[in-house]
Every structure is written in C-alpha cells, then in structure tokens.
Coordinates of C-alpha atoms in Angstrom, one line a residue:
Chain A
E723 CA 14.6 -0.1 11.0
T724 CA 11.2 -1.5 9.9
G725 CA 9.2 -3.7 11.8
V726 CA 8.1 -5.5 8.8
T727 CA 11.2 -7.5 7.0
Q728 CA 11.0 -8.9 3.6
T729 CA 13.6 -11.1 2.1
P730 CA 15.1 -11.0 -0.4
R731 CA 15.1 -7.7 -1.9
H732 CA 15.7 -8.4 -5.4
L733 CA 15.3 -11.6 -7.3
V734 CA 15.7 -12.7 -10.9
M735 CA 14.2 -15.5 -12.0
G736 CA 13.6 -18.0 -14.8
M737 CA 10.0 -18.9 -16.4
T738 CA 10.9 -22.1 -14.9
N739 CA 12.2 -21.7 -11.8
K740 CA 10.6 -22.2 -8.1
K741 CA 11.5 -19.3 -5.3
S742 CA 9.7 -18.1 -2.5
L743 CA 9.7 -14.6 -1.1
K744 CA 9.3 -14.3 2.9
C745 CA 8.1 -11.7 5.3
E746 CA 8.5 -11.3 8.9
Q747 CA 6.9 -8.8 11.3
H748 CA 7.8 -8.1 14.6
L749 CA 4.8 -5.5 15.7
G750 CA 2.8 -8.6 17.2
H751 CA 0.1 -7.9 14.6
N752 CA -2.8 -10.3 13.6
A753 CA -3.2 -9.4 9.5
M754 CA -0.8 -10.3 7.2
Y755 CA -1.1 -9.2 3.3
W756 CA 0.5 -9.5 0.1
Y757 CA 0.5 -6.8 -2.5
K758 CA 1.8 -6.5 -6.2
Q759 CA 3.0 -3.1 -7.6
S760 CA 3.5 -3.0 -11.1
A761 CA 4.9 0.4 -12.7
K762 CA 2.3 2.7 -13.2
K763 CA -0.3 0.8 -11.5
P764 CA -1.9 1.4 -8.0
L765 CA -1.1 -1.2 -5.5
E766 CA -2.7 -4.7 -5.9
L767 CA -3.8 -6.4 -3.3
M768 CA -3.1 -10.3 -3.7
F769 CA -3.9 -12.2 -0.4
V770 CA -5.0 -11.5 3.1
Y771 CA -4.1 -13.8 5.9
N772 CA -6.1 -12.6 9.8
F773 CA -4.5 -15.1 12.7
K774 CA -2.9 -17.5 10.0
E775 CA -6.0 -17.9 8.5
Q776 CA -6.4 -16.9 4.5
T777 CA -9.5 -14.3 4.2
E778 CA -8.9 -12.9 0.7
N779 CA -7.4 -14.5 -2.1
N780 CA -7.7 -11.4 -5.0
S781 CA -8.1 -13.6 -8.1
V782 CA -4.5 -14.4 -8.1
P783 CA -3.1 -16.8 -10.4
S784 CA -2.4 -20.0 -8.9
R785 CA 1.5 -19.8 -10.3
F786 CA 1.4 -17.8 -7.0
S787 CA 1.0 -19.7 -3.5
P788 CA 0.9 -18.1 -0.1
E789 CA 1.9 -19.8 2.9
C790 CA 1.4 -18.3 6.7
P791 CA 2.2 -20.6 9.3
N792 CA 2.3 -18.2 12.1
S793 CA 0.7 -14.7 12.7
S794 CA 4.3 -13.5 12.1
H795 CA 5.5 -15.0 9.4
L796 CA 4.4 -14.8 5.6
F797 CA 5.3 -16.8 2.5
L798 CA 4.7 -16.2 -1.6
H799 CA 5.9 -19.5 -3.5
L800 CA 6.3 -18.4 -7.4
H801 CA 6.5 -21.1 -9.8
T802 CA 6.2 -21.0 -13.9
L803 CA 5.8 -17.1 -13.6
Q804 CA 5.5 -14.9 -16.6
P805 CA 7.6 -11.8 -17.6
E806 CA 4.6 -10.2 -16.9
D807 CA 4.8 -10.9 -13.1
S808 CA 7.9 -8.7 -13.0
A809 CA 6.9 -6.2 -10.2
L810 CA 7.8 -5.1 -6.5
Y811 CA 6.0 -7.4 -3.9
L812 CA 5.1 -5.8 -1.0
C813 CA 4.0 -7.3 2.3
A814 CA 2.5 -5.7 5.1
S815 CA 0.8 -6.1 8.5
S816 CA -1.9 -4.7 10.6
E817 CA -3.3 -5.0 13.9
G818 CA -6.6 -6.3 12.8
Q819 CA -8.2 -6.7 8.9
G820 CA -9.3 -3.7 7.9
H821 CA -10.0 -0.2 9.4
T822 CA -6.5 0.0 11.0
E823 CA -3.4 1.2 9.3
A824 CA -0.6 -1.2 7.5
F825 CA 2.6 -1.4 7.5
F826 CA 5.0 -2.5 4.8
G827 CA 8.1 -4.2 4.4
Q828 CA 10.6 -2.7 1.8
G829 CA 9.4 -4.8 -0.7
T830 CA 11.0 -7.8 -3.2
R831 CA 11.7 -6.4 -7.0
L832 CA 11.4 -9.5 -8.9
T833 CA 12.4 -9.9 -12.5
V834 CA 11.4 -12.9 -14.3
V835 CA 13.3 -13.3 -17.3
Chain B
R29 CA -17.0 4.7 -9.8
K30 CA -14.0 3.4 -8.7
E31 CA -13.2 2.2 -5.0
V32 CA -11.0 4.8 -4.8
E33 CA -10.1 7.8 -6.9
Q34 CA -7.4 10.2 -6.9
D35 CA -6.4 13.4 -8.8
P36 CA -4.4 12.4 -11.7
G37 CA -1.3 14.8 -11.2
P38 CA 1.6 15.3 -11.4
F39 CA 1.9 18.6 -9.6
N40 CA 4.6 20.3 -9.7
V41 CA 5.2 23.3 -7.4
P42 CA 7.7 25.7 -6.0
E43 CA 9.0 25.4 -2.5
G44 CA 6.8 27.2 0.0
A45 CA 3.4 26.4 -2.0
T46 CA 0.4 25.2 -0.6
V47 CA -0.6 22.0 -2.4
A48 CA -4.2 20.1 -2.2
F49 CA -4.9 16.6 -3.2
N50 CA -8.3 15.3 -3.6
C51 CA -9.7 11.3 -3.1
T52 CA -13.3 10.1 -3.8
Y53 CA -14.0 6.9 -2.5
S54 CA -17.2 4.4 -3.2
N55 CA -18.0 2.6 -0.2
S56 CA -20.2 5.0 2.0
A57 CA -19.6 2.6 5.2
S58 CA -16.3 3.2 5.4
Q59 CA -14.8 4.3 8.9
S60 CA -11.3 5.2 8.5
F61 CA -9.3 6.7 5.8
F62 CA -5.5 6.6 5.4
W63 CA -2.9 9.0 3.3
Y64 CA 0.4 7.3 2.8
R65 CA 3.6 8.5 1.1
Q66 CA 5.6 6.5 -1.2
D67 CA 9.0 7.5 -2.2
C68 CA 10.8 6.4 -5.7
R69 CA 11.1 2.5 -5.6
K70 CA 10.5 2.8 -1.5
E71 CA 7.8 0.9 0.5
P72 CA 4.8 3.3 1.0
K73 CA 4.7 4.7 4.5
L74 CA 1.6 5.8 6.6
L75 CA 1.4 10.1 6.8
M76 CA -1.9 10.2 8.2
S77 CA -5.0 8.5 9.7
V78 CA -8.5 10.2 9.3
Y79 CA -11.6 8.9 11.5
S80 CA -13.5 11.7 12.2
S81 CA -14.1 15.2 10.1
G82 CA -10.4 15.6 10.0
N83 CA -6.8 15.4 11.1
E84 CA -3.9 18.0 11.4
D85 CA 0.1 17.1 12.0
G86 CA 1.9 20.1 11.3
R87 CA 2.1 21.6 7.8
F88 CA -0.3 18.5 6.8
T89 CA -4.2 18.6 7.1
A90 CA -5.9 15.8 5.9
Q91 CA -9.9 16.7 5.7
L92 CA -13.1 13.8 4.9
N93 CA -16.4 15.2 3.7
R94 CA -18.7 11.9 4.3
A95 CA -21.8 13.8 2.4
S96 CA -19.4 14.0 -0.8
Q97 CA -17.7 10.9 0.1
Y98 CA -13.9 12.5 -0.8
I99 CA -11.1 13.1 1.5
S100 CA -8.5 15.7 0.9
L101 CA -4.7 16.4 2.0
L102 CA -3.4 19.8 1.9
I103 CA 0.2 20.3 2.3
R104 CA 1.2 23.9 3.1
D105 CA 4.8 25.7 3.0
S106 CA 6.1 22.8 0.9
K107 CA 9.2 21.4 0.8
L108 CA 11.8 19.9 -1.3
S109 CA 11.2 16.6 0.9
D110 CA 7.8 16.4 0.4
S111 CA 8.9 15.2 -3.6
A112 CA 6.8 11.8 -3.4
T113 CA 3.7 10.0 -4.6
Y114 CA 0.6 10.2 -2.0
L115 CA -1.6 7.4 -1.8
C116 CA -5.0 7.3 -0.5
V117 CA -6.5 4.6 1.1
V118 CA -9.5 3.6 2.3
P119 CA -10.7 0.1 3.6
S120 CA -13.5 -1.3 1.2
G121 CA -14.6 -4.8 0.2
S122 CA -16.3 -7.8 2.0
A123 CA -13.5 -8.0 4.0
R124 CA -12.6 -4.4 4.5
Q125 CA -9.2 -5.0 3.1
L126 CA -7.4 -1.5 2.4
T127 CA -7.6 -0.2 -1.0
F128 CA -5.2 2.1 -2.8
G129 CA -5.9 5.0 -4.9
S130 CA -3.5 5.0 -7.7
G131 CA -1.7 7.9 -6.2
T132 CA -0.7 11.7 -7.2
Q133 CA 2.6 12.5 -7.8
L134 CA 4.1 15.9 -6.1
T135 CA 7.5 17.5 -7.2
V136 CA 8.5 20.4 -5.2
L137 CA 10.7 22.7 -7.0
P138 CA 13.9 25.1 -6.2

C-alpha cells in the first residue's frame, strides 16, 4: 500500500480535451512534486509545492496547470495537450523541500491522441 | 558537466555476481544523496540514502566521495529480483529539488 495515491492510473485524451490528474499523500509531508517521465529519458521535474506554495516551475508549458489546495492534495490540470506530452506523470511528496527522500505515487500513464 | 550523470549501462550480470554503478554530480554543496530503484513501468522507490561517507544495507553498499563528487552503489551476490533501473538522485538547484540521473539498467541473468 502506497502513502501517495494517484488517479487515474491510465488516461487517454484527445488534443482538445481537458482533464485533471489527482494526487493525494497520507504521509503528513509538506512538499509535493510533479514529475514527467518519457520513454528513455530521465525524470523531469515539473512543479514543486512547499506548504501549498509553488516554489518551482521548471519551464513547463502553460497547457499544464498545477493546483495545490492543501498539503495533502495536488492536481495537474491538462488542456490542449500534444502527442509528445504522452508520458508517465509521477507525483511525489517529501517531508520538506530538498535534502529529504521523496516518495512516489504509482503514476498516471497518459496518452494523447 | 551534467548535474547528475550515471554509468550508461545496461549491465547484464549472472546471478551471484558483484556489480557496481557510479554516479557523478556537479553541485559540490549537496549534502544528501539517494539511490532509487525503478522496476519496469513502476514508480521509483527509495533504495538507500547517503548522508555521510557511505551506507550499507545487506547486500547493498553506497559510498560517497565528496572530493571527487561521485557516489557508487555496490550490489553483492546479485539476485534475479535485483533486475531494475537504478537511479542516482542529488538535491540541486536553487530550490534544492531532487535531480534524477538517467538511470542504469541492470539485468541479472540465471
């Protein structure tokens, strides 16, 4: 059983659709992250939230919009995506930002058609 | 120099072998380091943390060389279940976010 839960596990969406990815952590952590993992590429950090405040936006296109209503929940809103956005999107949390290990959810495998 | 750079792999080793991976990092101010393991189509999971010169956990040993800015992971007596991708992780950047290496793929053969 994982302390970080992501839904949905799989998502297929058209380029004109709007969808949201959800992440919830039950570990009492203060920092939450969105990562993108494309085939044969290292994990790419997208966004960092620390105590609900966004502290990092790693030059992510505006078609990805994060939301962090509280320290336990993190969303990634998607709209007008491109096929190259197809990837595994991983949510993670850690006690604090930096220097502490992160715990990952199982990811959402996104396919944009 | 890349922020985190790992052995390219893949490593294919027989059961029972000893295998070592290296990882170099560019941020000399980093204080903590991590090795994660990622199975195929699964999420990364923490394998070991390294805060001082090294850490040992059963068959796994992680060593840190601050002067040369590299960390290594040694796996002794390899098992089939050790087959996975091993990710080197270093906090870096102004926000000290975790930066992942590209990973080293290990396959342990029967």
